[in-house]
Amino acid sequence: MFLVLLGTCVVLLLVHFILKELRIRQKYGHIPGPKGLPFIGNVHQINRLQPWVTVSDWGKQYGPLMKINFLGQVVIICNTFDSVREMLDTKGKDFGGRERGFRSTMVTKSSGFMRMDVQNPEWRRTRRLLHSSVKAFGPGLSRIEHYAQQMSEEFVQTFKMCNGEAVDPLSTIYDTTLGMISLMIYGQKLDQKSEIFHSIKAITDLTNESFHVGKDGMQLDLFPWTRFFGNHTYKILKIAQDHSTKVQNWYKTKIVPLEDAELDDSLGKPYMKVIRDYNSKCSPEERVSEKNMMGSGIQASFAGVLTTTTTLYQLILTFLHYPDKQKKMMKEIDEVIGTRLPTLNDRTSMPYVNAVLNEIMRYGSVGPLGITHRAVVDSDILGTKIPKDTQIMPNLYLVHHDKEFFGDPEVFRPERYLDKNGESLPADDAVWKHTIPFGMGPRICAGMMFAQYRLFLWTCILYQRFDIVADPNHPLPPCDIKNTELNGLSLMCKPYKVKFLPKA
Ligand code: HEM
């Protein structure tokens, strides 16, 4: 009897996989891609720590559009600037959905704007409200400037206290970045030792870990029943959910009464308060639900912490490998800012710092494959049909490392954004258009300006206050992207230790 049952299960499974295989051929047979094995597809061929390297090697071979099969889940990758632009920008609405995997459903509890499709009016609302909270114009500029200056004191003090000992700056940068995002979202400067700071950090870390290609998250998406058999990703996402509930309760019981009573609005409002004020004025149908409000806050925090942290962490390491570029930047900081605090107005007279920040985002490409989108209608890219509900990704790494366009993409060379007089190239120059670390089109990063401005101020303050030097006892890892690894959703260079020597 047992053998009959087992045999029936095996046959049913085989039929299931064969039908799936036939469906894939029917839907995606016209799109090229690497040959994989029956049923498992290409999953065994992908470098788990550097998936973008494998994907990009294939991309060079298969051209603008290719398919990859992960255990029966097909993902289309756009490998050239033209196909990426069509996916994200010109046909951004057709491809403006998000994937609906088990993991992302768990992470988002089906709420928040990162989860919603572009057609959803609540997506538009929550994004617009986020913009008005982290806006980079008018009073919004002063708000970013004020908080970035205030928070920079945290890392300045921490590095000073190291007394010239070599340290790994990662956790200091991370905590400062998280602290500032919390200020922008909840209006509170959190004590780094507090339980709530720990919870927000845990949500970020665990969510990020759940997307690690080397772990068992993909199995959870494809076979959700594995959660009953000890799936590790499921366990950590449950813990992240508990932390989300804690953040939600903290916000309701501790922050809302404070906001209602005494929150200082002179610099503009934190994101949560912007949504609450909006809700209090609009009709019930137009309100942002509480679930979406909390989800959007947590997602903005998640999206803004890792990307900014890894960019700054990568920049410090890269400069030590390119000391002449570091020297050039410090000279500009010295000449334009001197010892006063930098302001955002300084950006216009600091073309080299701006070039450095764009170059590190191109060179480091922290989100090499962006965030997965989903086709919300039947559409096409460069004439190739893409059926509705297809998952699709932009290969930002390959766009940023296109040899034909950049010439020497593996070299860190901020000068590529400058003319022969050292001034920024005009805004319509092709080199700017090909630098798209924040994506493009309707789903472009919602915190782009905020991220750029904060990175500008922190880079200036860091190199104005410190000589950052290598320590012979701690040899530096290489800084090139081929030596970085995907840490969840973003790239992270190998750990290193450096000395922060305060300037006189
Ligand atoms: C160096 C810093 C950053 C980089 C490189 C970066 C990059 C990106 C990229 C590539 C996307 C995906 C766009 C797409 O789906 O096509 C994205 C989305 C997003 N980013 Fe950023 N980001 C950065 C900082 C931030 C910050 C500081 C915030 C928060 C204020 C933020 C909030 C978001 C949000 C909310 C989304 C999702 C938008 C949506 O789904 O509609 N990001 N980011």
Coordinates of C-alpha atoms and ligand atoms in Angstrom, one line a residue:
M1 CA 0.0 0.0 0.0
F2 CA 2.8 2.4 1.0
L3 CA 4.7 1.6 -2.2
V4 CA 1.5 2.3 -4.3
L5 CA 1.1 5.7 -2.5
L6 CA 4.7 6.6 -3.0
G7 CA 4.6 5.6 -6.7
T8 CA 1.5 7.7 -7.2
C9 CA 3.1 10.7 -5.6
V10 CA 6.2 10.3 -7.8
V11 CA 4.1 10.0 -10.9
L12 CA 2.0 13.1 -10.0
L13 CA 5.2 15.1 -9.3
L14 CA 6.7 14.0 -12.6
V15 CA 3.5 15.0 -14.4
H16 CA 3.5 18.4 -12.6
F17 CA 7.1 19.1 -13.6
I18 CA 6.6 18.0 -17.2
L19 CA 3.5 20.2 -17.5
K20 CA 5.4 23.1 -16.0
E21 CA 8.3 22.6 -18.4
L22 CA 6.0 22.6 -21.3
R23 CA 4.3 25.8 -20.1
I24 CA 7.7 27.5 -19.8
R25 CA 8.6 26.5 -23.3
Q26 CA 5.3 27.8 -24.7
K27 CA 5.5 31.1 -22.8
Y28 CA 9.3 31.8 -23.0
G29 CA 10.6 29.6 -25.8
H30 CA 11.3 32.7 -28.0
I31 CA 13.6 34.2 -25.4
P32 CA 17.2 33.1 -25.3
G33 CA 19.0 31.9 -22.1
P34 CA 21.5 29.4 -20.7
K35 CA 20.6 25.8 -21.1
G36 CA 19.8 24.3 -17.8
L37 CA 18.7 20.9 -16.4
P38 CA 15.2 19.5 -16.7
F39 CA 13.1 20.6 -13.7
I40 CA 15.8 22.6 -11.8
G41 CA 16.7 24.9 -14.6
N42 CA 19.8 27.0 -14.1
V43 CA 19.8 27.1 -10.3
H44 CA 22.9 24.9 -10.0
Q45 CA 24.9 27.1 -12.4
I46 CA 24.6 30.3 -10.4
N47 CA 27.4 31.5 -8.2
R48 CA 25.5 31.8 -4.9
L49 CA 27.7 34.6 -3.5
Q50 CA 28.1 36.5 -6.7
P51 CA 24.9 35.8 -8.7
W52 CA 25.2 39.0 -10.7
V53 CA 28.6 37.8 -12.0
T54 CA 27.1 34.6 -13.5
V55 CA 24.1 36.5 -14.7
S56 CA 26.2 39.1 -16.4
D57 CA 28.5 36.6 -18.0
W58 CA 25.4 35.0 -19.5
G59 CA 24.1 38.5 -20.3
K60 CA 27.2 39.3 -22.5
Q61 CA 26.5 36.0 -24.4
Y62 CA 22.7 36.2 -24.8
G63 CA 22.2 40.0 -25.4
P64 CA 19.6 42.5 -24.3
L65 CA 17.0 40.1 -23.0
M66 CA 17.4 36.6 -21.6
K67 CA 15.6 34.1 -19.4
I68 CA 16.8 32.2 -16.4
N69 CA 15.0 29.3 -14.9
F70 CA 15.1 28.9 -11.1
L71 CA 13.5 25.6 -10.3
G72 CA 10.7 26.3 -12.7
Q73 CA 10.4 30.0 -11.9
V74 CA 11.4 32.0 -15.0
V75 CA 12.9 35.4 -14.5
I76 CA 13.7 37.7 -17.5
I77 CA 16.9 39.8 -17.2
C78 CA 17.4 43.0 -19.1
N79 CA 21.1 43.3 -19.9
T80 CA 21.6 46.4 -21.9
F81 CA 20.9 50.1 -21.3
D82 CA 18.2 50.1 -24.0
S83 CA 16.4 47.1 -22.6
V84 CA 16.7 48.4 -19.0
R85 CA 15.4 51.8 -20.1
E86 CA 12.4 50.3 -21.8
M87 CA 11.6 48.0 -18.8
L88 CA 11.9 50.7 -16.2
D89 CA 11.1 53.9 -18.0
T90 CA 9.4 54.0 -21.3
K91 CA 7.3 51.0 -20.5
G92 CA 7.7 51.5 -16.8
K93 CA 3.9 51.2 -16.2
D94 CA 3.7 47.8 -18.0
F95 CA 6.5 46.4 -15.9
G96 CA 5.7 48.4 -12.7
G97 CA 4.4 45.5 -10.6
R98 CA 6.2 43.7 -7.8
E99 CA 6.6 39.9 -7.6
R100 CA 4.2 38.1 -5.3
G101 CA 6.5 35.4 -3.8
F102 CA 5.9 33.9 -0.4
R103 CA 8.9 35.7 1.1
S104 CA 8.0 39.2 0.0
T105 CA 4.4 38.6 1.1
M106 CA 5.7 37.6 4.5
V107 CA 8.1 40.5 4.7
T108 CA 5.6 43.1 3.7
K109 CA 2.5 41.5 5.3
S110 CA 1.0 42.4 1.9
S111 CA 1.3 46.1 2.7
G112 CA 3.4 49.1 2.0
F113 CA 4.3 50.8 -1.3
M114 CA 7.2 48.5 -2.1
R115 CA 4.6 45.7 -2.4
M116 CA 2.1 47.5 -4.5
D117 CA 1.8 47.8 -8.2
V118 CA 2.2 51.2 -9.9
Q119 CA -1.5 51.2 -10.9
N120 CA -2.6 51.1 -7.3
P121 CA -3.7 54.6 -6.2
E122 CA -2.5 53.8 -2.7
W123 CA 1.0 53.2 -4.1
R124 CA 1.0 56.7 -5.6
R125 CA -0.3 58.2 -2.4
T126 CA 2.2 56.6 0.0
R127 CA 5.1 57.5 -2.4
R128 CA 3.9 61.1 -2.8
L129 CA 3.6 61.4 1.0
L130 CA 7.1 60.0 1.5
H131 CA 8.5 62.5 -1.0
S132 CA 6.9 65.3 0.9
S133 CA 8.6 64.1 4.0
V134 CA 12.1 63.5 2.6
K135 CA 11.7 66.2 -0.1
A136 CA 14.9 67.8 -1.2
F137 CA 13.6 71.3 -1.8
G138 CA 12.5 74.3 0.2
P139 CA 12.3 73.5 3.9
G140 CA 12.9 69.9 3.1
L141 CA 16.5 70.7 2.3
S142 CA 17.1 72.3 5.7
R143 CA 15.6 69.2 7.3
I144 CA 17.9 66.8 5.6
E145 CA 20.8 69.1 6.2
H146 CA 20.0 69.6 9.9
Y147 CA 19.5 65.9 10.6
A148 CA 22.5 64.8 8.6
Q149 CA 24.7 67.3 10.4
Q150 CA 23.3 66.3 13.8
M151 CA 23.7 62.6 13.1
S152 CA 27.2 63.0 11.8
E153 CA 28.3 63.9 15.3
E154 CA 27.6 60.3 16.2
F155 CA 30.2 58.8 13.9
V156 CA 32.6 61.6 14.4
Q157 CA 32.6 61.0 18.1
T158 CA 32.8 57.2 17.8
F159 CA 35.8 57.4 15.4
K160 CA 37.5 60.0 17.6
M161 CA 37.1 57.7 20.6
C162 CA 39.1 55.0 18.7
N163 CA 42.2 57.0 19.4
G164 CA 43.8 56.1 16.2
E165 CA 43.3 52.3 16.6
A166 CA 42.3 50.4 13.5
V167 CA 38.6 49.7 13.5
D168 CA 36.0 48.3 11.1
P169 CA 33.6 51.3 10.5
L170 CA 30.7 49.2 9.3
S171 CA 28.6 49.1 12.4
T172 CA 29.1 52.8 13.2
I173 CA 28.0 53.8 9.7
Y174 CA 25.1 51.4 9.8
D175 CA 23.8 52.7 13.2
T176 CA 24.2 56.3 12.2
T177 CA 22.3 55.7 8.9
L178 CA 19.5 53.8 10.7
G179 CA 19.4 56.6 13.4
M180 CA 18.9 59.2 10.7
I181 CA 16.2 57.3 8.8
S182 CA 14.3 56.8 12.1
L183 CA 14.4 60.5 12.6
M184 CA 13.0 61.1 9.1
I185 CA 10.3 58.5 9.5
Y186 CA 9.2 58.5 13.1
G187 CA 10.5 61.9 14.2
Q188 CA 12.5 60.3 17.0
K189 CA 16.2 60.2 17.7
L190 CA 16.5 56.7 19.0
D191 CA 19.0 55.6 21.7
Q192 CA 21.1 53.0 19.9
K193 CA 20.9 50.8 23.0
S194 CA 17.1 50.9 23.1
E195 CA 14.8 48.0 22.4
I196 CA 13.1 49.7 19.6
F197 CA 16.4 50.6 17.8
H198 CA 17.3 46.9 18.2
S199 CA 13.9 45.9 16.6
I200 CA 14.2 48.2 13.6
K201 CA 17.8 46.9 13.1
A202 CA 16.6 43.3 13.4
I203 CA 13.9 43.8 10.8
T204 CA 16.4 45.2 8.4
D205 CA 19.0 42.5 9.0
L206 CA 16.6 39.6 9.0
T207 CA 14.7 40.8 5.9
N208 CA 18.0 41.3 4.1
E209 CA 19.2 37.8 5.1
S210 CA 15.9 36.3 3.9
F211 CA 16.9 37.4 0.3
H212 CA 20.4 36.0 0.5
V213 CA 20.8 33.8 -2.6
G214 CA 23.0 31.4 -0.7
K215 CA 20.3 30.6 1.8
D216 CA 17.0 28.8 1.5
G217 CA 14.7 31.7 0.7
M218 CA 14.1 30.7 -2.9
Q219 CA 12.9 27.3 -1.8
L220 CA 10.4 29.0 0.5
D221 CA 9.1 31.0 -2.5
L222 CA 8.8 28.0 -4.7
F223 CA 7.7 25.4 -2.2
P224 CA 6.0 27.3 0.7
W225 CA 5.3 24.0 2.4
T226 CA 9.0 23.8 3.3
R227 CA 8.1 26.1 6.2
F228 CA 6.7 23.1 8.0
F229 CA 10.1 21.3 7.6
G230 CA 12.4 23.8 9.3
N231 CA 13.0 26.3 6.5
H232 CA 15.5 28.8 8.0
T233 CA 14.2 31.8 6.0
Y234 CA 10.7 31.2 7.3
K235 CA 12.0 31.2 10.9
I236 CA 13.9 34.4 10.6
L237 CA 11.0 36.1 8.8
K238 CA 8.7 35.1 11.7
I239 CA 11.1 36.8 14.1
A240 CA 11.2 39.9 11.8
Q241 CA 7.4 40.0 11.9
D242 CA 7.4 39.9 15.7
H243 CA 9.8 42.9 15.7
S244 CA 7.5 44.7 13.2
T245 CA 4.6 44.3 15.7
K246 CA 6.8 45.7 18.4
V247 CA 7.6 48.8 16.3
Q248 CA 3.9 49.2 15.5
N249 CA 3.0 49.1 19.1
W250 CA 5.8 51.5 20.1
Y251 CA 4.6 53.9 17.4
K252 CA 1.0 53.8 18.5
T253 CA 1.6 54.0 22.3
K254 CA 4.7 56.2 22.5
I255 CA 5.0 58.3 19.4
V256 CA 1.4 59.1 18.4
P257 CA 0.5 60.8 21.7
L258 CA 3.8 62.8 21.5
E259 CA 3.1 63.8 17.9
D260 CA -0.3 65.0 18.9
A261 CA 1.0 67.0 21.8
E262 CA 4.4 68.5 21.2
L263 CA 6.3 67.4 18.0
D264 CA 8.3 70.3 16.6
D265 CA 7.2 70.8 13.0
S266 CA 9.5 73.7 12.2
L267 CA 11.7 71.6 9.9
G268 CA 8.8 69.6 8.4
K269 CA 7.1 66.5 9.6
P270 CA 8.3 62.9 9.8
Y271 CA 6.8 60.5 7.3
M272 CA 4.4 58.8 9.7
K273 CA 3.0 62.1 10.8
V274 CA 2.7 63.3 7.2
I275 CA 0.5 60.3 6.5
R276 CA -1.6 60.8 9.7
D277 CA -2.2 64.4 8.9
Y278 CA -3.1 63.6 5.3
N279 CA -5.6 60.9 6.6
S280 CA -7.2 63.4 9.0
K281 CA -8.0 65.7 6.1
C282 CA -9.0 63.5 3.2
S283 CA -12.1 61.4 2.5
P284 CA -12.3 57.9 4.0
E285 CA -11.9 56.3 0.5
E286 CA -8.6 58.1 0.0
R287 CA -7.1 57.3 3.3
V288 CA -3.9 55.3 3.7
S289 CA -4.7 52.3 5.8
E290 CA -2.8 51.9 9.0
K291 CA -1.4 48.6 7.7
N292 CA 0.1 50.4 4.7
M293 CA 1.3 53.3 6.7
M294 CA 3.3 51.1 9.0
G295 CA 4.5 48.9 6.2
S296 CA 5.6 51.9 4.1
G297 CA 7.6 53.3 7.1
I298 CA 9.4 50.0 7.7
Q299 CA 10.1 49.6 4.0
A300 CA 11.5 53.1 3.6
S301 CA 13.8 52.4 6.6
F302 CA 14.9 49.0 5.2
A303 CA 15.5 50.4 1.7
G304 CA 17.4 53.4 2.9
V305 CA 19.7 51.8 5.5
L306 CA 21.7 49.1 3.7
T307 CA 22.1 50.9 0.4
T308 CA 23.6 54.0 2.0
T309 CA 25.7 52.1 4.5
T310 CA 27.3 49.8 1.9
T311 CA 27.9 52.7 -0.4
L312 CA 29.8 54.7 2.2
Y313 CA 31.6 51.6 3.4
Q314 CA 32.7 50.8 -0.1
L315 CA 33.8 54.4 -0.7
I316 CA 36.2 54.4 2.3
L317 CA 37.8 51.2 1.1
T318 CA 38.0 52.2 -2.5
F319 CA 39.7 55.5 -1.6
L320 CA 42.5 53.6 0.1
H321 CA 43.1 51.8 -3.1
Y322 CA 43.0 55.1 -5.0
P323 CA 44.9 57.5 -2.7
D324 CA 45.4 60.1 -5.5
K325 CA 41.6 60.4 -5.9
Q326 CA 41.1 60.7 -2.2
K327 CA 43.7 63.5 -2.1
K328 CA 42.0 65.3 -4.9
M329 CA 38.6 65.2 -3.1
M330 CA 40.1 66.3 0.2
K331 CA 41.7 69.3 -1.5
E332 CA 38.3 70.3 -2.9
I333 CA 36.7 69.9 0.6
D334 CA 39.5 72.0 2.1
E335 CA 39.3 74.8 -0.4
V336 CA 35.5 75.1 -0.6
I337 CA 34.4 74.2 3.0
G338 CA 37.5 74.5 5.2
T339 CA 36.5 73.8 8.8
R340 CA 32.9 75.0 8.8
L341 CA 30.0 72.5 8.5
P342 CA 29.2 71.6 4.9
T343 CA 25.8 72.6 3.6
L344 CA 23.8 71.3 0.6
N345 CA 24.4 74.6 -1.2
D346 CA 28.1 73.6 -1.4
R347 CA 27.2 70.9 -3.9
T348 CA 27.1 73.3 -6.8
S349 CA 30.7 74.3 -6.2
M350 CA 32.1 70.8 -5.5
P351 CA 32.1 69.0 -8.8
Y352 CA 34.8 66.5 -7.7
V353 CA 32.8 65.3 -4.7
N354 CA 29.7 64.9 -6.8
A355 CA 31.7 63.0 -9.4
V356 CA 33.2 60.7 -6.6
L357 CA 29.7 59.9 -5.3
N358 CA 28.3 59.0 -8.8
E359 CA 31.4 57.0 -9.6
I360 CA 31.2 54.9 -6.4
M361 CA 27.6 54.1 -7.1
R362 CA 28.5 53.1 -10.7
Y363 CA 31.6 51.2 -9.7
G364 CA 30.2 49.6 -6.6
S365 CA 26.6 49.1 -8.0
V366 CA 25.2 48.2 -4.6
G367 CA 22.0 46.8 -6.0
P368 CA 23.5 45.0 -9.0
L369 CA 20.2 43.5 -10.2
G370 CA 17.8 46.2 -8.8
I371 CA 14.6 45.0 -7.3
T372 CA 12.4 42.4 -9.1
H373 CA 9.5 43.8 -11.1
R374 CA 6.5 42.1 -12.6
A375 CA 4.7 42.6 -15.9
V376 CA 1.2 43.8 -15.0
V377 CA 0.0 43.4 -18.7
D378 CA 1.2 41.5 -21.8
S379 CA 3.8 43.7 -23.2
D380 CA 7.2 43.6 -25.0
I381 CA 10.7 44.9 -24.7
L382 CA 12.6 45.8 -27.8
G383 CA 10.0 43.9 -29.7
T384 CA 10.3 40.7 -27.7
K385 CA 7.0 39.6 -26.2
I386 CA 6.8 39.4 -22.4
P387 CA 3.6 37.8 -21.0
K388 CA 1.7 39.3 -18.1
D389 CA 2.9 38.2 -14.6
T390 CA 6.5 37.6 -15.7
Q391 CA 9.2 38.5 -13.2
I392 CA 11.8 40.8 -14.7
M393 CA 15.0 42.4 -13.4
P394 CA 17.3 45.2 -14.7
N395 CA 20.9 44.2 -14.8
L396 CA 22.2 47.6 -13.4
Y397 CA 25.7 46.1 -12.9
L398 CA 26.1 45.3 -16.6
V399 CA 24.8 48.8 -17.6
H400 CA 27.4 50.3 -15.3
H401 CA 30.2 48.0 -16.5
D402 CA 29.5 48.2 -20.2
K403 CA 33.0 48.3 -21.7
E404 CA 31.8 49.7 -25.0
F405 CA 30.3 52.7 -23.2
F406 CA 32.6 53.3 -20.2
G407 CA 35.9 52.1 -21.7
D408 CA 37.5 51.2 -18.4
P409 CA 34.5 50.3 -16.2
E410 CA 36.6 48.2 -13.7
V411 CA 38.6 51.4 -12.8
F412 CA 37.4 53.9 -10.2
R413 CA 37.7 57.1 -12.1
P414 CA 35.5 60.0 -10.9
E415 CA 37.0 62.1 -13.8
R416 CA 34.6 60.4 -16.2
Y417 CA 31.9 62.7 -14.9
L418 CA 34.0 65.9 -15.5
D419 CA 35.0 67.9 -18.5
K420 CA 38.6 68.9 -19.2
N421 CA 38.3 71.9 -16.9
G422 CA 37.2 69.7 -14.0
E423 CA 33.6 70.9 -14.2
S424 CA 30.6 68.6 -14.1
L425 CA 29.6 67.4 -17.5
P426 CA 26.3 68.9 -18.8
A427 CA 23.2 67.2 -17.3
D428 CA 22.2 65.8 -20.7
D429 CA 25.6 64.0 -21.2
A430 CA 25.2 60.3 -22.0
V431 CA 27.5 59.4 -19.1
W432 CA 24.9 60.6 -16.6
K433 CA 22.1 58.8 -18.4
H434 CA 24.1 55.5 -18.2
T435 CA 24.5 55.9 -14.4
I436 CA 21.3 54.5 -12.9
P437 CA 22.1 53.2 -9.4
F438 CA 18.6 54.3 -8.3
G439 CA 16.8 52.7 -11.3
M440 CA 14.6 55.0 -13.4
G441 CA 11.0 55.6 -14.5
P442 CA 7.9 55.5 -12.3
R443 CA 9.5 53.1 -9.7
I444 CA 12.7 54.9 -9.4
C445 CA 14.1 54.9 -5.8
A446 CA 11.8 56.9 -3.6
G447 CA 14.6 58.2 -1.5
M448 CA 17.1 59.1 -4.3
M449 CA 17.6 62.8 -3.5
F450 CA 17.6 62.1 0.2
A451 CA 20.3 59.4 -0.3
Q452 CA 22.4 61.6 -2.5
Y453 CA 22.3 64.6 -0.2
R454 CA 23.0 62.6 2.9
L455 CA 25.9 60.9 1.2
F456 CA 27.3 64.3 0.1
L457 CA 27.2 65.8 3.6
W458 CA 28.6 62.7 5.4
T459 CA 31.4 62.2 2.9
C460 CA 32.4 65.9 3.3
I461 CA 32.2 65.7 7.1
L462 CA 34.1 62.4 7.3
Y463 CA 37.1 63.6 5.1
Q464 CA 37.1 67.1 6.6
R465 CA 37.5 65.7 10.1
F466 CA 39.7 62.7 9.6
D467 CA 42.7 61.3 7.7
I468 CA 41.5 57.8 7.0
V469 CA 44.6 55.6 6.6
A470 CA 45.3 51.9 6.2
D471 CA 47.0 49.9 9.0
P472 CA 49.9 47.6 8.0
N473 CA 48.7 45.1 10.6
H474 CA 45.3 44.8 8.8
P475 CA 45.9 44.3 5.1
L476 CA 43.0 45.7 3.0
P477 CA 40.8 43.4 0.9
P478 CA 40.5 44.4 -2.8
C479 CA 37.8 46.9 -3.5
D480 CA 36.8 45.9 -7.0
I481 CA 33.3 44.6 -7.5
K482 CA 34.5 41.2 -8.5
N483 CA 35.6 40.8 -4.9
T484 CA 32.4 41.9 -3.3
E485 CA 29.6 39.6 -2.3
L486 CA 25.9 39.9 -2.4
N487 CA 24.8 40.4 1.2
G488 CA 21.1 39.8 0.9
L489 CA 19.8 42.4 -1.5
S490 CA 22.9 44.7 -1.7
L491 CA 26.5 44.2 -2.4
M492 CA 29.0 44.4 0.5
C493 CA 32.7 44.6 0.2
K494 CA 34.8 42.3 2.3
P495 CA 35.3 43.5 6.0
Y496 CA 38.3 45.7 6.6
K497 CA 39.9 47.8 9.4
V498 CA 41.3 51.3 9.0
K499 CA 42.5 54.2 11.2
F500 CA 40.6 57.4 11.7
L501 CA 43.1 60.0 12.6
P502 CA 41.4 63.3 13.7
K503 CA 42.8 66.3 11.8
A504 CA 44.3 69.1 13.9
Ligands
HEM1 C1 22.8 54.7 -2.1 C2 21.6 54.7 -1.8 C3 20.4 54.1 -2.5 C4 20.4 53.3 -3.7 C5 21.6 53.0 -4.6 C6 19.0 52.9 -3.9 C7 18.6 52.2 -5.0 C8 17.3 51.8 -5.2 C9 16.9 50.9 -6.3 C10 17.8 50.4 -7.4 C11 15.5 50.7 -6.1 C12 14.6 49.9 -7.0 C13 13.9 50.7 -8.0 C14 13.1 49.7 -8.9 O1 12.2 49.0 -8.3 O2 13.2 49.7 -10.1 C15 15.1 51.5 -5.0 C16 13.8 51.5 -4.5 C17 13.5 52.1 -3.4 N1 14.2 52.9 -2.5 FE1 16.2 53.3 -2.8 N2 18.2 53.4 -2.9 C18 19.0 54.1 -2.0 C19 18.6 54.8 -0.9 C20 17.3 54.9 -0.5 C21 16.9 55.7 0.7 C22 17.8 56.5 1.6 C23 15.6 55.5 0.8 C24 14.6 56.0 1.9 C25 14.3 57.2 2.1 C26 15.2 54.6 -0.3 C27 13.9 54.2 -0.5 C28 13.5 53.4 -1.5 C29 12.1 52.9 -1.7 C30 10.9 53.2 -0.8 C31 12.1 52.1 -2.8 C32 10.9 51.4 -3.4 C33 10.2 52.3 -4.4 C34 8.9 51.5 -4.9 O3 8.8 50.3 -4.8 O4 8.1 52.2 -5.5 N3 16.3 54.3 -1.0 N4 16.2 52.1 -4.4

